[in-house]
PDB file of C-alpha atoms in Angstrom:
ATOM      1  CA  MET T   1     -62.150 213.519 154.691  1.00 82.00           C
ATOM      2  CA  GLU T   2     -60.464 216.209 152.610  1.00 88.00           C
ATOM      3  CA  ILE T   3     -58.472 215.011 149.605  1.00 85.00           C
ATOM      4  CA  ILE T   4     -55.222 216.848 149.040  1.00 82.00           C
ATOM      5  CA  GLU T   5     -53.864 216.779 145.517  1.00 84.00           C
ATOM      6  CA  PHE T   6     -50.360 217.540 144.396  1.00 83.00           C
ATOM      7  CA  ASP T   7     -48.523 217.332 141.099  1.00 91.00           C
ATOM      8  CA  ALA T   8     -45.098 215.983 141.927  1.00 92.00           C
ATOM      9  CA  ILE T   9     -42.818 214.468 144.510  1.00 91.00           C
ATOM     10  CA  PHE T  10     -39.369 216.008 144.899  1.00 91.00           C
ATOM     11  CA  ILE T  11     -36.695 213.480 145.882  1.00 90.00           C
ATOM     12  CA  ALA T  12     -33.603 215.294 147.134  1.00 85.00           C
ATOM     13  CA  ASP T  13     -30.082 213.902 147.182  1.00 82.00           C
ATOM     14  CA  PHE T  14     -26.898 215.009 148.877  1.00 76.00           C
ATOM     15  CA  ALA T  15     -23.443 214.235 147.477  1.00 74.00           C
ATOM     16  CA  GLY T  16     -21.957 214.612 150.942  1.00 70.00           C
ATOM     17  CA  LEU T  17     -23.051 215.586 154.421  1.00 62.00           C
ATOM     18  CA  ASN T  18     -20.930 216.726 157.327  1.00 57.00           C
ATOM     19  CA  ARG T  19     -21.737 215.673 160.894  1.00 56.00           C
ATOM     20  CA  THR T  20     -23.545 218.961 161.638  1.00 58.00           C
ATOM     21  CA  GLN T  21     -25.889 218.442 158.685  1.00 55.00           C
ATOM     22  CA  LEU T  22     -26.636 214.865 159.757  1.00 57.00           C
ATOM     23  CA  LYS T  23     -28.113 216.225 162.973  1.00 59.00           C
ATOM     24  CA  TYR T  24     -30.784 218.028 160.937  1.00 59.00           C
ATOM     25  CA  ARG T  25     -31.300 215.599 158.058  1.00 58.00           C
ATOM     26  CA  GLY T  26     -30.928 212.204 159.670  1.00 55.00           C
ATOM     27  CA  GLY T  27     -29.455 209.207 157.890  1.00 56.00           C
ATOM     28  CA  ARG T  28     -29.353 208.605 154.183  1.00 58.00           C
ATOM     29  CA  SER T  29     -32.490 207.533 152.401  1.00 72.00           C
ATOM     30  CA  PHE T  30     -32.801 205.667 149.136  1.00 81.00           C
ATOM     31  CA  GLU T  31     -30.880 206.814 146.093  1.00 87.00           C
ATOM     32  CA  PRO T  32     -33.228 209.157 144.148  1.00 91.00           C
ATOM     33  CA  LEU T  33     -33.291 207.318 140.808  1.00 92.00           C
ATOM     34  CA  ALA T  34     -34.095 203.962 142.436  1.00 92.00           C
ATOM     35  CA  HIS T  35     -36.642 205.633 144.706  1.00 92.00           C
ATOM     36  CA  ALA T  36     -38.359 207.303 141.736  1.00 94.00           C
ATOM     37  CA  ALA T  37     -38.394 204.049 139.742  1.00 93.00           C
ATOM     38  CA  TYR T  38     -40.095 202.318 142.649  1.00 93.00           C
ATOM     39  CA  LEU T  39     -42.663 205.107 142.978  1.00 93.00           C
ATOM     40  CA  ALA T  40     -43.269 205.060 139.209  1.00 92.00           C
ATOM     41  CA  ALA T  41     -44.480 201.475 139.524  1.00 92.00           C
ATOM     42  CA  HIS T  42     -46.954 202.457 142.253  1.00 93.00           C
ATOM     43  CA  THR T  43     -48.326 205.752 140.909  1.00 90.00           C
ATOM     44  CA  ASP T  44     -49.826 206.819 137.621  1.00 89.00           C
ATOM     45  CA  ARG T  45     -50.278 210.605 137.781  1.00 90.00           C
ATOM     46  CA  ILE T  46     -47.654 212.051 140.131  1.00 93.00           C
ATOM     47  CA  GLY T  47     -44.517 213.636 138.677  1.00 95.00           C
ATOM     48  CA  LEU T  48     -41.232 212.321 140.044  1.00 95.00           C
ATOM     49  CA  VAL T  49     -38.479 214.934 140.316  1.00 95.00           C
ATOM     50  CA  ILE T  50     -35.007 213.739 141.307  1.00 94.00           C
ATOM     51  CA  THR T  51     -31.855 215.617 142.242  1.00 92.00           C
ATOM     52  CA  LEU T  52     -28.663 214.900 140.355  1.00 91.00           C
ATOM     53  CA  THR T  53     -25.402 216.776 140.632  1.00 92.00           C
ATOM     54  CA  THR T  54     -23.645 217.793 137.439  1.00 94.00           C
ATOM     55  CA  GLN T  55     -20.338 217.893 139.303  1.00 93.00           C
ATOM     56  CA  PHE T  56     -20.104 214.200 140.149  1.00 92.00           C
ATOM     57  CA  SER T  57     -22.113 212.613 137.324  1.00 91.00           C
ATOM     58  CA  GLU T  58     -21.624 212.010 133.628  1.00 93.00           C
ATOM     59  CA  PRO T  59     -24.147 213.357 131.110  1.00 93.00           C
ATOM     60  CA  TYR T  60     -24.299 210.302 128.832  1.00 93.00           C
ATOM     61  CA  THR T  61     -25.005 207.919 131.699  1.00 93.00           C
ATOM     62  CA  PHE T  62     -27.574 210.183 133.303  1.00 91.00           C
ATOM     63  CA  ALA T  63     -29.294 210.868 129.970  1.00 91.00           C
ATOM     64  CA  GLY T  64     -30.039 207.161 129.660  1.00 91.00           C
ATOM     65  CA  GLU T  65     -31.138 206.839 133.269  1.00 92.00           C
ATOM     66  CA  LEU T  66     -33.525 209.797 133.232  1.00 92.00           C
ATOM     67  CA  THR T  67     -34.883 208.869 129.808  1.00 91.00           C
ATOM     68  CA  SER T  68     -35.582 205.345 131.081  1.00 92.00           C
ATOM     69  CA  LEU T  69     -37.362 206.703 134.150  1.00 92.00           C
ATOM     70  CA  ASP T  70     -39.384 209.077 131.977  1.00 92.00           C
ATOM     71  CA  ARG T  71     -40.450 206.246 129.665  1.00 91.00           C
ATOM     72  CA  LEU T  72     -41.288 203.912 132.543  1.00 88.00           C
ATOM     73  CA  ASN T  73     -43.623 206.453 134.094  1.00 89.00           C
ATOM     74  CA  ASP T  74     -45.216 207.881 130.940  1.00 92.00           C
ATOM     75  CA  GLY T  75     -43.447 211.235 130.885  1.00 92.00           C
ATOM     76  CA  ARG T  76     -43.608 212.123 134.566  1.00 93.00           C
ATOM     77  CA  ALA T  77     -39.853 212.440 135.296  1.00 94.00           C
ATOM     78  CA  GLY T  78     -38.174 215.701 136.243  1.00 93.00           C
ATOM     79  CA  TRP T  79     -34.640 216.762 137.166  1.00 93.00           C
ATOM     80  CA  ASN T  80     -33.480 219.128 139.883  1.00 94.00           C
ATOM     81  CA  VAL T  81     -30.095 220.262 138.530  1.00 93.00           C
ATOM     82  CA  VAL T  82     -27.484 221.025 141.198  1.00 93.00           C
ATOM     83  CA  THR T  83     -23.748 221.727 141.034  1.00 93.00           C
ATOM     84  CA  SER T  84     -22.961 220.558 144.598  1.00 89.00           C
ATOM     85  CA  CYS T  85     -21.070 222.540 147.193  1.00 85.00           C
ATOM     86  CA  ASN T  86     -19.747 219.542 149.123  1.00 84.00           C
ATOM     87  CA  GLY T  87     -19.163 215.814 148.787  1.00 85.00           C
ATOM     88  CA  GLU T  88     -15.832 216.203 147.041  1.00 87.00           C
ATOM     89  CA  THR T  89     -13.999 213.601 149.136  1.00 86.00           C
ATOM     90  CA  ASN T  90     -16.627 210.999 148.218  1.00 85.00           C
ATOM     91  CA  TYR T  91     -15.559 211.401 144.575  1.00 87.00           C
ATOM     92  CA  GLY T  92     -11.776 211.698 144.942  1.00 89.00           C
ATOM     93  CA  TYR T  93     -11.447 215.479 144.920  1.00 88.00           C
ATOM     94  CA  GLU T  94      -9.249 217.204 147.486  1.00 91.00           C
ATOM     95  CA  LYS T  95     -11.481 220.277 147.396  1.00 92.00           C
ATOM     96  CA  ILE T  96     -14.702 221.249 145.698  1.00 90.00           C
ATOM     97  CA  PRO T  97     -14.141 223.193 142.457  1.00 92.00           C
ATOM     98  CA  ALA T  98     -14.834 226.931 142.529  1.00 94.00           C
ATOM     99  CA  PRO T  99     -18.439 227.986 141.801  1.00 95.00           C
ATOM    100  CA  GLN T 100     -17.601 229.367 138.337  1.00 97.00           C
ATOM    101  CA  ASP T 101     -15.995 226.029 137.389  1.00 96.00           C
ATOM    102  CA  ARG T 102     -18.995 224.066 138.690  1.00 95.00           C
ATOM    103  CA  TYR T 103     -21.428 226.308 136.785  1.00 96.00           C
ATOM    104  CA  ARG T 104     -19.355 226.008 133.589  1.00 96.00           C
ATOM    105  CA  ARG T 105     -19.454 222.215 133.912  1.00 95.00           C
ATOM    106  CA  ALA T 106     -23.211 222.355 134.588  1.00 96.00           C
ATOM    107  CA  GLY T 107     -23.732 224.391 131.411  1.00 96.00           C
ATOM    108  CA  GLU T 108     -21.761 221.858 129.366  1.00 96.00           C
ATOM    109  CA  PHE T 109     -23.623 219.005 131.071  1.00 95.00           C
ATOM    110  CA  LEU T 110     -27.001 220.534 130.196  1.00 94.00           C
ATOM    111  CA  GLY T 111     -25.945 221.107 126.592  1.00 95.00           C
ATOM    112  CA  ILE T 112     -24.858 217.492 126.203  1.00 94.00           C
ATOM    113  CA  LYS T 113     -27.978 216.255 127.971  1.00 90.00           C
ATOM    114  CA  LYS T 114     -30.284 218.228 125.664  1.00 90.00           C
ATOM    115  CA  ALA T 115     -28.419 216.972 122.567  1.00 93.00           C
ATOM    116  CA  LEU T 116     -28.732 213.376 123.780  1.00 89.00           C
ATOM    117  CA  TRP T 117     -32.449 213.799 124.462  1.00 82.00           C
ATOM    118  CA  GLN T 118     -32.966 215.097 120.921  1.00 81.00           C
ATOM    119  CA  SER T 119     -30.989 212.274 119.297  1.00 78.00           C
TER     120      SER T 119
END
């Protein structure tokens, strides 16, 4: 039997799906942070990379969550940064902000996140 090795598991998330997308992606799976925490308890070498949107999250809260995950799994946590292009109605927006506004927020989010990590 051949052993296949890999370095990390990527756990995607979607802030919102329309009916067309559901046809291709199926139903929702576990929330990425909870999924990664579960996997951290059952693995000891695999990196756990989760998706989190900067548009619908707050940096202070996420800094604590990702730091906790990273400590629980001995430094194996990673973050797939996304700005989201849908899901606005799930978070009380009438429309998704323009790309330049989402990228500006993402830049601020990353700056705050880095400062919190270094504190």
